[in-house]
Short mmCIF file of C-alpha atoms in Angstrom, two decimals:
data_model
loop_
_atom_site.label_atom_id
_atom_site.label_comp_id
_atom_site.label_asym_id
_atom_site.label_seq_id
_atom_site.Cartn_x
_atom_site.Cartn_y
_atom_site.Cartn_z
CA MET J 1 26.96 3.43 -19.63
CA LEU J 2 30.43 3.33 -21.16
CA GLY J 3 31.70 5.45 -18.27
CA ALA J 4 30.08 3.06 -15.78
CA GLY J 5 31.88 0.10 -17.37
CA ILE J 6 35.26 1.85 -17.33
CA ALA J 7 34.78 3.04 -13.74
CA ALA J 8 33.87 -0.50 -12.67
CA LEU J 9 37.02 -1.90 -14.24
CA LEU J 10 39.18 0.79 -12.59
CA ARG J 11 37.43 0.90 -9.23
CA ARG J 12 40.49 -0.40 -7.39
CA ARG J 13 42.27 2.82 -8.35
CA ALA J 14 39.97 5.24 -6.55
CA GLY J 15 41.47 8.44 -7.95
CA VAL J 16 41.29 7.20 -11.54
CA ALA J 17 37.70 5.99 -11.07
CA GLU J 18 36.73 9.41 -9.74
CA ALA J 19 38.37 11.14 -12.72
CA VAL J 20 36.51 8.83 -15.13
CA SER J 21 33.24 9.56 -13.33
CA LEU J 22 33.67 13.33 -13.35
CA THR J 23 34.67 13.28 -17.04
CA ALA J 24 31.70 11.11 -17.98
CA HIS J 25 29.29 13.32 -16.05
CA GLY J 26 30.72 16.38 -17.79
CA ILE J 27 30.34 14.80 -21.25
CA VAL J 28 26.75 13.78 -20.45
CA LEU J 29 25.98 17.34 -19.32
CA VAL J 30 27.32 18.85 -22.55
CA GLY J 31 25.48 16.24 -24.62
CA ALA J 32 22.26 16.87 -22.70
CA LEU J 33 22.56 20.61 -23.32
CA LEU J 34 23.05 20.09 -27.06
CA LEU J 35 20.19 17.58 -27.22
CA PHE J 36 17.86 19.96 -25.38
CA GLY J 37 18.75 22.75 -27.80
CA ARG J 38 17.99 20.60 -30.84
CA ALA J 39 14.77 19.24 -29.32
CA THR J 40 13.41 22.73 -28.65
CA GLN J 41 14.42 24.05 -32.08
CA ASP J 42 13.85 21.13 -34.45
CA GLY J 43 11.17 19.06 -32.73
CA PRO J 44 11.54 15.46 -31.46
CA LEU J 45 14.52 13.45 -32.65
CA ALA J 46 13.67 9.76 -32.90
CA VAL J 47 16.35 7.08 -33.16
CA THR J 48 15.76 3.34 -33.41
CA VAL J 49 18.70 1.09 -32.66
CA PHE J 50 19.64 -2.62 -32.87
CA GLY J 51 19.90 -3.59 -36.49
CA GLY J 52 17.36 -1.26 -38.05
CA TRP J 53 14.29 -2.94 -36.62
CA PRO J 54 11.01 -1.17 -37.49
CA ALA J 55 9.32 1.27 -35.13
CA GLY J 56 7.45 -0.49 -32.33
CA ILE J 57 9.87 -3.43 -32.34
CA GLY J 58 13.29 -1.82 -32.07
CA VAL J 59 14.37 -0.04 -28.88
CA GLY J 60 13.61 3.58 -29.71
CA PHE J 61 14.52 6.88 -28.09
CA SER J 62 13.04 10.32 -28.73
CA ALA J 63 14.16 13.70 -27.42
CA ARG J 64 10.64 15.06 -27.03
CA LEU J 65 9.73 17.41 -24.21
CA PRO J 66 9.58 17.21 -21.26
CA GLY J 67 12.03 14.28 -21.39
CA ALA J 68 14.85 16.25 -23.05
CA ALA J 69 14.54 19.02 -20.45
CA LEU J 70 14.61 16.52 -17.59
CA VAL J 71 17.71 14.84 -19.03
CA LEU J 72 19.45 18.22 -18.90
CA VAL J 73 18.35 18.90 -15.33
CA GLY J 74 19.35 15.37 -14.28
CA ALA J 75 22.77 15.72 -15.89
CA LEU J 76 23.31 19.01 -14.03
CA ILE J 77 22.38 17.39 -10.71
CA ALA J 78 24.61 14.37 -11.34
CA PHE J 79 27.56 16.60 -12.33
CA ALA J 80 27.09 18.69 -9.17
CA GLY J 81 26.93 15.44 -7.21
CA ALA J 82 30.24 14.29 -8.71
CA VAL J 83 31.87 17.59 -7.66
CA PHE J 84 30.31 17.40 -4.18
CA GLY J 85 31.40 13.77 -3.84
CA HIS J 86 35.10 14.68 -4.15
CA ALA J 87 35.07 15.40 -0.41
CA ALA J 88 32.04 13.33 0.60
CA ILE J 89 33.07 9.96 -0.89
CA GLY J 90 36.28 8.35 0.30
CA PRO J 91 38.55 5.81 -1.43
CA ARG J 92 36.89 2.83 0.30
CA ARG J 93 33.50 3.64 -1.18
CA ARG J 94 34.99 4.29 -4.60
CA ARG J 95 36.73 0.91 -4.51
CA ALA J 96 33.35 -0.62 -3.64
CA GLY J 97 31.98 0.68 -6.95
CA TYR J 98 30.36 4.00 -6.08
CA ASP J 99 31.35 5.77 -9.32
CA ALA J 100 30.18 2.97 -11.60
CA LEU J 101 26.86 2.68 -9.78
CA MET J 102 26.20 6.42 -9.98
CA LEU J 103 26.87 6.46 -13.72
CA ALA J 104 24.67 3.40 -14.23
CA LEU J 105 21.90 5.12 -12.27
CA LEU J 106 22.15 8.22 -14.46
CA ALA J 107 22.07 6.06 -17.60
CA ALA J 108 18.87 4.36 -16.40
CA VAL J 109 17.22 7.69 -15.57
CA ASN J 110 18.14 9.11 -18.98
CA GLY J 111 16.83 5.98 -20.67
CA ALA J 112 13.48 6.42 -18.94
CA PHE J 113 13.27 10.10 -19.91
CA LEU J 114 14.03 9.39 -23.58
CA THR J 115 12.39 6.04 -24.34
CA THR J 116 9.51 5.77 -26.81
CA ASP J 117 8.23 2.43 -25.52
CA LEU J 118 6.20 1.71 -22.38
CA PHE J 119 7.85 -1.65 -21.70
CA ASN J 120 11.32 -0.16 -22.05
CA LEU J 121 10.25 2.52 -19.57
CA TYR J 122 9.60 -0.32 -17.12
CA VAL J 123 13.00 -1.85 -17.93
CA TRP J 124 14.81 1.41 -17.17
CA PHE J 125 12.97 1.57 -13.84
CA GLU J 126 14.34 -1.84 -12.92
CA LEU J 127 17.88 -0.92 -13.94
CA ALA J 128 17.63 2.21 -11.81
CA LEU J 129 16.40 0.09 -8.90
CA LEU J 130 19.41 -2.24 -9.17
CA ALA J 131 21.87 0.66 -9.22
CA ALA J 132 20.09 2.37 -6.32
CA LEU J 133 20.16 -0.81 -4.22
CA GLY J 134 23.89 -1.09 -4.83
CA LEU J 135 24.38 2.47 -3.62
CA VAL J 136 22.14 2.06 -0.56
CA THR J 137 24.08 -1.03 0.58
CA LEU J 138 27.52 0.29 -0.33
CA ASP J 139 28.83 0.30 3.27
CA ARG J 140 27.08 -2.99 4.19
CA ARG J 141 25.82 -1.60 7.49
CA GLN J 142 22.74 -3.07 9.15
CA THR J 143 20.71 0.11 8.74
CA GLN J 144 21.60 0.17 5.04
CA ILE J 145 20.55 -3.45 4.56
CA GLY J 146 17.23 -2.70 6.26
CA GLY J 147 16.67 0.35 4.07
CA ALA J 148 17.55 -1.65 0.95
CA ILE J 149 15.12 -4.44 1.86
CA ARG J 150 12.30 -1.92 2.24
CA TYR J 151 13.31 -0.22 -1.00
CA ALA J 152 13.46 -3.52 -2.89
CA ALA J 153 10.18 -4.84 -1.47
CA PHE J 154 8.20 -1.74 -2.36
CA GLY J 155 10.02 -1.44 -5.67
CA MET J 156 9.08 -4.97 -6.67
CA LEU J 157 5.47 -4.42 -5.58
CA GLY J 158 5.26 -1.32 -7.76
CA ALA J 159 6.98 -3.07 -10.64
CA THR J 160 4.46 -5.92 -10.48
CA ALA J 161 1.53 -3.52 -10.77
CA ILE J 162 3.21 -1.60 -13.61
CA LEU J 163 4.03 -4.78 -15.53
CA ALA J 164 0.46 -6.06 -15.13
CA GLY J 165 -0.91 -2.78 -16.46
CA ILE J 166 1.51 -2.88 -19.39
CA ALA J 167 0.50 -6.45 -20.21
CA ILE J 168 -3.18 -5.52 -20.32
CA LEU J 169 -2.50 -2.55 -22.60
CA TYR J 170 -0.50 -4.78 -24.92
CA GLY J 171 -3.37 -7.24 -25.03
CA VAL J 172 -5.77 -4.43 -25.93
CA ALA J 173 -3.65 -2.44 -28.39
CA GLY J 174 -1.07 -4.93 -29.69
CA THR J 175 1.72 -2.38 -29.21
CA LEU J 176 3.56 -0.59 -26.43
CA ASP J 177 4.88 2.29 -28.53
CA LEU J 178 3.85 5.42 -26.62
CA ALA J 179 2.75 7.46 -29.64
CA THR J 180 0.73 4.57 -31.07
CA LEU J 181 -0.91 3.89 -27.72
CA ALA J 182 -1.84 7.57 -27.46
CA ARG J 183 -3.51 7.43 -30.89
CA LEU J 184 -5.45 4.29 -29.98
CA LEU J 185 -6.45 5.11 -26.39
CA GLY J 186 -6.40 8.87 -25.86
CA GLY J 187 -9.74 9.57 -27.51
CA GLN J 188 -11.66 6.50 -26.37
CA ALA J 189 -13.95 5.94 -23.44
CA PRO J 190 -12.33 3.47 -21.03
CA SER J 191 -13.21 -0.19 -21.38
CA VAL J 192 -12.94 -2.63 -18.49
CA ALA J 193 -9.47 -3.66 -19.70
CA THR J 194 -8.07 -0.15 -20.19
CA ALA J 195 -9.63 1.02 -16.90
CA ALA J 196 -7.92 -1.85 -15.07
CA ALA J 197 -4.62 -1.08 -16.81
CA ALA J 198 -4.86 2.60 -15.92
CA ALA J 199 -5.62 1.79 -12.27
CA LEU J 200 -2.68 -0.64 -12.05
CA LEU J 201 -0.34 1.89 -13.65
CA LEU J 202 -1.54 4.62 -11.30
CA GLY J 203 -0.90 2.42 -8.27
CA GLY J 204 2.51 1.21 -9.43
CA LEU J 205 3.76 4.61 -10.55
CA ALA J 206 2.39 6.32 -7.43
CA LEU J 207 4.50 3.88 -5.41
CA LYS J 208 7.57 4.62 -7.53
CA SER J 209 6.92 8.35 -7.03
CA GLY J 210 6.51 7.93 -3.27
CA LEU J 211 2.95 9.29 -3.14
CA VAL J 212 0.77 8.63 -0.07
CA PRO J 213 -0.07 5.94 1.02
CA PHE J 214 2.92 4.32 -0.72
CA HIS J 215 5.51 6.69 0.75
CA VAL J 216 6.58 4.85 3.91
CA TRP J 217 9.66 3.29 2.34
CA LEU J 218 11.22 6.49 1.04
CA PRO J 219 12.51 8.57 4.01
CA SER J 220 14.26 5.63 5.70
CA SER J 221 15.68 4.26 2.44
CA TYR J 222 17.13 7.60 1.36
CA ALA J 223 18.58 8.18 4.82
CA ALA J 224 20.57 4.93 4.53
CA ALA J 225 22.38 5.86 1.30
CA PRO J 226 25.69 7.77 1.04
CA LEU J 227 24.81 11.46 1.06
CA PRO J 228 25.63 12.34 -2.57
CA ALA J 229 23.68 9.27 -3.70
CA ALA J 230 20.74 10.28 -1.49
CA ALA J 231 20.82 13.73 -3.10
CA VAL J 232 20.66 12.21 -6.58
CA PHE J 233 17.87 9.87 -5.43
CA ALA J 234 15.89 12.86 -4.15
CA GLY J 235 16.47 14.81 -7.34
CA LEU J 236 15.92 12.05 -9.88
CA LEU J 237 14.29 8.81 -8.75
CA THR J 238 10.91 10.03 -7.48
CA LYS J 239 10.77 12.43 -10.45
CA MET J 240 11.44 9.49 -12.75
CA GLY J 241 8.29 7.89 -11.35
CA PHE J 242 6.28 11.07 -11.72
CA TYR J 243 7.54 11.57 -15.27
CA ALA J 244 6.09 8.16 -16.10
CA LEU J 245 2.78 9.27 -14.56
CA LEU J 246 2.84 12.36 -16.79
CA VAL J 247 3.59 10.34 -19.92
CA VAL J 248 0.96 7.68 -19.22
CA PHE J 249 -1.91 9.91 -18.10
CA ALA J 250 -1.28 13.21 -19.90
CA GLY J 251 0.30 11.60 -22.98
CA VAL J 252 -1.13 8.14 -23.56
CA PHE J 253 -4.56 8.56 -21.94
CA GLY J 254 -4.86 12.27 -22.72
CA VAL J 255 -6.45 13.28 -19.42
CA ALA J 256 -5.62 16.96 -20.02
CA GLY J 257 -6.71 16.99 -23.67
CA VAL J 258 -10.01 17.61 -25.38
CA SER J 259 -10.12 14.60 -27.74
CA GLY J 260 -11.85 12.20 -25.39
CA PRO J 261 -12.29 10.92 -21.82
CA GLY J 262 -9.07 8.89 -21.67
CA ALA J 263 -8.55 7.90 -18.02
CA THR J 264 -10.14 11.00 -16.44
CA PHE J 265 -12.20 8.72 -14.18
CA LEU J 266 -9.01 8.30 -12.11
CA THR J 267 -8.28 12.01 -11.65
CA PRO J 268 -10.47 12.35 -8.49
CA ALA J 269 -8.44 9.59 -6.86
CA LEU J 270 -5.21 11.28 -7.95
CA ARG J 271 -6.43 14.59 -6.47
CA ALA J 272 -7.11 12.90 -3.13
CA ILE J 273 -3.67 11.24 -3.21
CA ALA J 274 -2.00 14.56 -4.07
CA ALA J 275 -3.73 16.44 -1.24
CA ALA J 276 -2.94 13.71 1.29
CA THR J 277 0.69 13.64 0.16
CA MET J 278 1.15 17.39 0.49
CA LEU J 279 -0.49 17.67 3.91
CA LEU J 280 0.55 14.44 5.66
CA CYS J 281 4.19 14.61 4.62
CA ALA J 282 4.51 18.30 5.47
CA LEU J 283 3.08 17.46 8.91
CA SER J 284 5.37 14.44 9.28
CA ALA J 285 8.41 16.59 8.54
CA LEU J 286 7.58 18.75 11.58
CA ALA J 287 8.02 15.73 13.87
CA GLN J 288 11.49 14.73 12.62
CA THR J 289 14.79 15.37 14.37
CA ASP J 290 16.98 13.46 11.89
CA MET J 291 17.73 15.93 9.10
CA ARG J 292 17.73 13.28 6.39
CA ARG J 293 14.28 12.01 7.33
CA LEU J 294 12.99 15.57 7.63
CA ILE J 295 14.02 16.45 4.09
CA GLY J 296 12.96 12.99 2.94
CA TYR J 297 9.39 13.78 3.92
CA HIS J 298 9.62 17.07 2.05
CA VAL J 299 10.79 15.16 -1.03
CA VAL J 300 7.52 13.24 -0.92
CA ALA J 301 5.42 16.32 -0.14
CA GLN J 302 6.80 18.11 -3.20
CA VAL J 303 5.79 15.21 -5.44
CA GLY J 304 2.30 15.82 -4.10
CA TYR J 305 2.35 19.30 -5.64
CA MET J 306 3.27 17.83 -9.01
CA ALA J 307 0.49 15.26 -8.72
CA ALA J 308 -1.91 18.08 -7.84
CA GLY J 309 -1.06 19.84 -11.10
CA LEU J 310 -1.56 16.66 -13.14
CA SER J 311 -4.79 15.77 -11.35
CA VAL J 312 -6.42 19.05 -12.36
CA ALA J 313 -6.46 17.52 -15.87
CA THR J 314 -6.02 20.78 -17.77
CA PRO J 315 -3.14 22.06 -19.93
CA ALA J 316 -2.38 24.68 -17.26
CA GLY J 317 -2.20 21.94 -14.63
CA VAL J 318 0.25 19.88 -16.69
CA GLU J 319 2.39 22.98 -17.28
CA ALA J 320 2.46 23.59 -13.52
CA ALA J 321 3.46 19.97 -12.88
CA VAL J 322 6.37 20.17 -15.35
CA PHE J 323 7.59 23.51 -13.95
CA TYR J 324 7.36 22.15 -10.41
CA MET J 325 9.27 19.02 -11.37
CA ILE J 326 12.18 20.99 -12.86
CA HIS J 327 12.36 23.29 -9.83
CA SER J 328 12.01 20.47 -7.31
CA MET J 329 14.67 18.22 -8.82
CA ILE J 330 17.31 20.92 -8.35
CA VAL J 331 16.20 22.15 -4.94
CA GLN J 332 15.81 18.77 -3.29
CA ALA J 333 19.18 17.49 -4.46
CA ASN J 334 20.78 20.69 -3.15
CA LEU J 335 19.05 20.33 0.22
CA PHE J 336 20.62 16.90 0.67
CA PHE J 337 23.99 18.39 -0.28
CA GLY J 338 23.45 20.95 2.46
CA LEU J 339 22.68 18.25 5.02
CA GLY J 340 25.89 16.47 4.08
CA ALA J 341 27.87 19.65 4.60
CA ILE J 342 26.25 20.24 8.00
CA HIS J 343 27.10 16.67 9.04
CA ARG J 344 30.66 17.15 7.84
CA ALA J 345 30.98 20.33 9.92
CA THR J 346 29.18 19.24 13.11
CA GLY J 347 29.39 15.44 13.05
CA SER J 348 25.66 14.96 13.65
CA TRP J 349 22.54 14.15 11.65
CA ASN J 350 20.34 15.06 14.59
CA LEU J 351 19.11 18.65 14.74
CA ARG J 352 19.91 18.87 18.45
CA GLY J 353 23.57 18.14 17.74
CA THR J 354 23.97 20.75 15.00
CA GLY J 355 24.39 24.52 14.95
CA GLY J 356 26.84 27.36 14.42
CA MET J 357 26.95 27.12 10.62
CA ILE J 358 26.34 30.83 9.95
CA ARG J 359 29.27 31.97 12.05
CA SER J 360 31.71 29.25 11.00
CA ASN J 361 30.70 28.83 7.34
CA PRO J 362 28.97 32.01 6.06
CA LEU J 363 29.34 31.05 2.39
CA PHE J 364 27.70 27.70 3.06
CA ALA J 365 24.89 29.46 4.93
CA PHE J 366 24.14 31.57 1.85
CA LEU J 367 24.27 28.60 -0.52
CA PHE J 368 22.03 26.55 1.78
CA ALA J 369 19.57 29.41 2.28
CA VAL J 370 18.76 29.42 -1.45
CA PRO J 371 17.19 25.92 -1.62
CA MET J 372 15.71 26.30 1.87
CA LEU J 373 13.86 29.50 0.95
CA SER J 374 12.89 28.05 -2.41
CA LEU J 375 11.43 24.96 -0.73
CA ALA J 376 9.40 27.28 1.49
CA GLY J 377 8.12 29.17 -1.57
CA ILE J 378 9.62 32.55 -0.69
CA PRO J 379 9.60 34.99 -3.66
CA PRO J 380 11.31 35.48 -6.01
CA LEU J 381 12.93 32.03 -5.84
CA SER J 382 11.84 29.14 -8.05
CA GLY J 383 9.64 27.53 -5.39
CA PHE J 384 7.39 30.59 -5.28
CA TRP J 385 6.66 30.44 -9.00
CA ALA J 386 6.20 26.67 -8.92
CA LYS J 387 3.66 26.83 -6.08
CA LEU J 388 1.93 29.80 -7.69
CA LEU J 389 1.42 27.87 -10.94
CA VAL J 390 0.01 24.84 -9.12
CA VAL J 391 -2.37 26.95 -7.02
CA ARG J 392 -3.47 28.99 -10.04
CA GLY J 393 -3.97 25.84 -12.11
CA ALA J 394 -6.12 24.31 -9.35
CA PHE J 395 -8.32 27.41 -9.06
CA GLU J 396 -8.70 27.72 -12.82
CA GLY J 397 -9.54 24.02 -13.08
CA GLY J 398 -12.38 24.35 -10.59
CA GLN J 399 -10.50 22.57 -7.76
CA ALA J 400 -10.33 25.34 -5.15
CA TRP J 401 -10.10 22.82 -2.29
CA LEU J 402 -6.94 21.40 -3.83
CA ALA J 403 -5.44 24.89 -4.03
CA VAL J 404 -6.26 25.44 -0.36
CA ALA J 405 -4.58 22.14 0.54
CA ALA J 406 -1.47 23.26 -1.36
CA LEU J 407 -1.43 26.58 0.50
CA VAL J 408 -1.81 24.91 3.90
CA ALA J 409 1.02 22.50 3.06
CA ALA J 410 3.14 25.49 2.01
CA LEU J 411 2.59 27.12 5.42
CA LEU J 412 3.58 23.89 7.18
CA THR J 413 6.70 23.75 5.02
CA ILE J 414 7.66 27.28 6.06
CA VAL J 415 7.40 26.27 9.73
CA SER J 416 9.51 23.15 9.12
CA VAL J 417 12.16 25.05 7.16
CA ALA J 418 12.36 27.72 9.86
CA GLY J 419 12.97 25.05 12.48
CA LEU J 420 15.69 23.38 10.43
CA TRP J 421 17.42 26.71 9.77
CA SER J 422 17.20 27.78 13.42
CA GLU J 423 18.61 24.52 14.75
CA ALA J 424 21.28 23.73 12.16
CA CYS J 425 22.52 27.16 11.21
CA TRP J 426 21.48 29.89 13.60
CA LYS J 427 21.91 28.53 17.12
CA SER J 428 25.34 28.24 18.70
CA LEU J 429 26.95 24.82 19.06
CA LYS J 430 28.38 24.85 22.55
CA GLY J 431 31.21 22.62 23.60
CA ARG J 432 32.17 21.47 20.11
CA ARG J 433 34.13 22.99 17.25
CA VAL J 434 32.36 23.46 13.93
CA ARG J 435 34.65 22.46 11.06
CA ARG J 436 34.96 24.21 7.74
CA VAL J 437 32.99 22.82 4.81
CA PRO J 438 35.34 21.57 2.02
CA TRP J 439 35.48 23.60 -1.16
CA SER J 440 34.19 20.78 -3.37
CA MET J 441 31.02 20.55 -1.30
CA LEU J 442 30.52 24.29 -1.62
CA ALA J 443 31.16 24.09 -5.37
CA GLY J 444 28.56 21.34 -5.84
CA MET J 445 26.01 23.36 -3.89
CA ALA J 446 26.88 26.53 -5.76
CA ILE J 447 26.05 24.90 -9.12
CA LEU J 448 22.53 24.03 -8.01
CA SER J 449 21.96 27.24 -6.01
CA ALA J 450 22.86 29.23 -9.12
CA ALA J 451 20.33 27.20 -11.13
CA THR J 452 17.65 27.86 -8.50
CA LEU J 453 18.36 31.59 -8.57
CA ALA J 454 18.30 31.60 -12.37
CA ILE J 455 14.86 29.93 -12.45
CA GLY J 456 13.57 32.35 -9.83
CA LEU J 457 14.80 35.44 -11.67
CA LEU J 458 13.89 34.18 -15.15
CA PRO J 459 10.82 32.00 -14.56
CA GLU J 460 9.41 32.70 -18.01
CA ARG J 461 12.15 30.61 -19.63
CA VAL J 462 11.16 27.51 -17.66
CA ALA J 463 7.47 28.39 -18.10
CA ILE J 464 7.97 28.27 -21.88
CA VAL J 465 9.57 24.83 -21.60
CA ALA J 466 6.66 23.70 -19.39
CA LYS J 467 4.13 25.02 -21.91
CA LEU J 468 5.89 23.28 -24.80
CA SER J 469 6.05 20.09 -22.72
CA ALA J 470 2.32 20.16 -22.01
CA ALA J 471 1.63 20.68 -25.71
CA ALA J 472 3.98 17.82 -26.67
CA LEU J 473 2.24 15.45 -24.25
CA ALA J 474 -1.20 16.51 -25.51
CA ARG J 475 -0.25 15.74 -29.12
CA MET J 476 1.74 12.59 -28.39
CA GLY J 477 -0.68 10.56 -30.49
CA GLY J 478 0.19 12.68 -33.51
CA ALA J 479 3.95 12.37 -33.07
#
């Protein structure tokens, strides 16, 4: 947040603002790494600020899993985005406040991942929405204004449902502290009030996550944003919504625990939403010719896999959801980076106007192949392990039909990825010269491609984090 303020003050000096942004992102990445190390070794670190107010009143933060892990992944994506943006974002956009808005967005995402209070989680969502709207409308083009209006309208609708659910929970429990709510609600059969709150929160957070049928705003809104911002949106914003779903249903209501019924009455609905999201969005991606919309539909489809893991309502399902979230954040941001590089080289967002990337930019082709193959679930990349955990969790949880839906969606994704690769990279681009991709774009992609390869080759490290995260959510009421 300090970096955002400094970058806003210095935005007229584009080069200085960029240097401030890159430095701030680097500091956040180092801090996130240290915080993650302490959280995994010493347990949750709780801090209450603003004058020493008592717990439940002061604005508290806690580095419990999976939040601390997601802060680290988000910081890595944002740092890669700052490197990629050296070539993708020009002085005009920086003078319009791009650097300050990106730092403010990262601050809001980190606040949501670390907060200990349900109302403050809502507040961070709204701050992220404001920063995202500023980025979507940065160029003030008509298409951007239209995308921002859709984004704002659906965002406010989701926020209304979330706030109503929060208000009901406060009326029932007299607190919005997550750990206290988990102690009071996790082991109880749902009353009319808590059932209504859970349903409102499911609807609002499903909209924030982009799950079907609330997904219609996402592909067009992301396509309107500057490419590095769209990449960060894909990597962080929908995952921010799904993280809240995890915290509320696996943590507060304890749907994957054994202490009581919590809000398990909603898990059949969540399973249906997850299956529809995976299948419908994978099918919709096949019909797209605009690369940004194509990957935008895959962003939504991948959230469906995470929701499938959560909806199984078992510890293994929650572990699969956390693993999938970590993998997907990195891969989807990198895919948008790749689209930006293709546009830079060919001048087109339409698949029919692209091509020749393998011959003209072989290093880019390798870096882009990593997230593409991972999205498709090709072993041994991270997407294979993520899909395997979701499918295994569904079978073990007695939801074979959900596992079949995930497998069918995976096959559709392979077809879609093959088409994108064939059109954008393999075919020749006749009559036009394909430009070289700038080094900073390649460097930003290389950071995330290396992370994807690392997860694929060492999946047990992320699996341990996912297991610890599921355990932390299950015992949230005892924290």
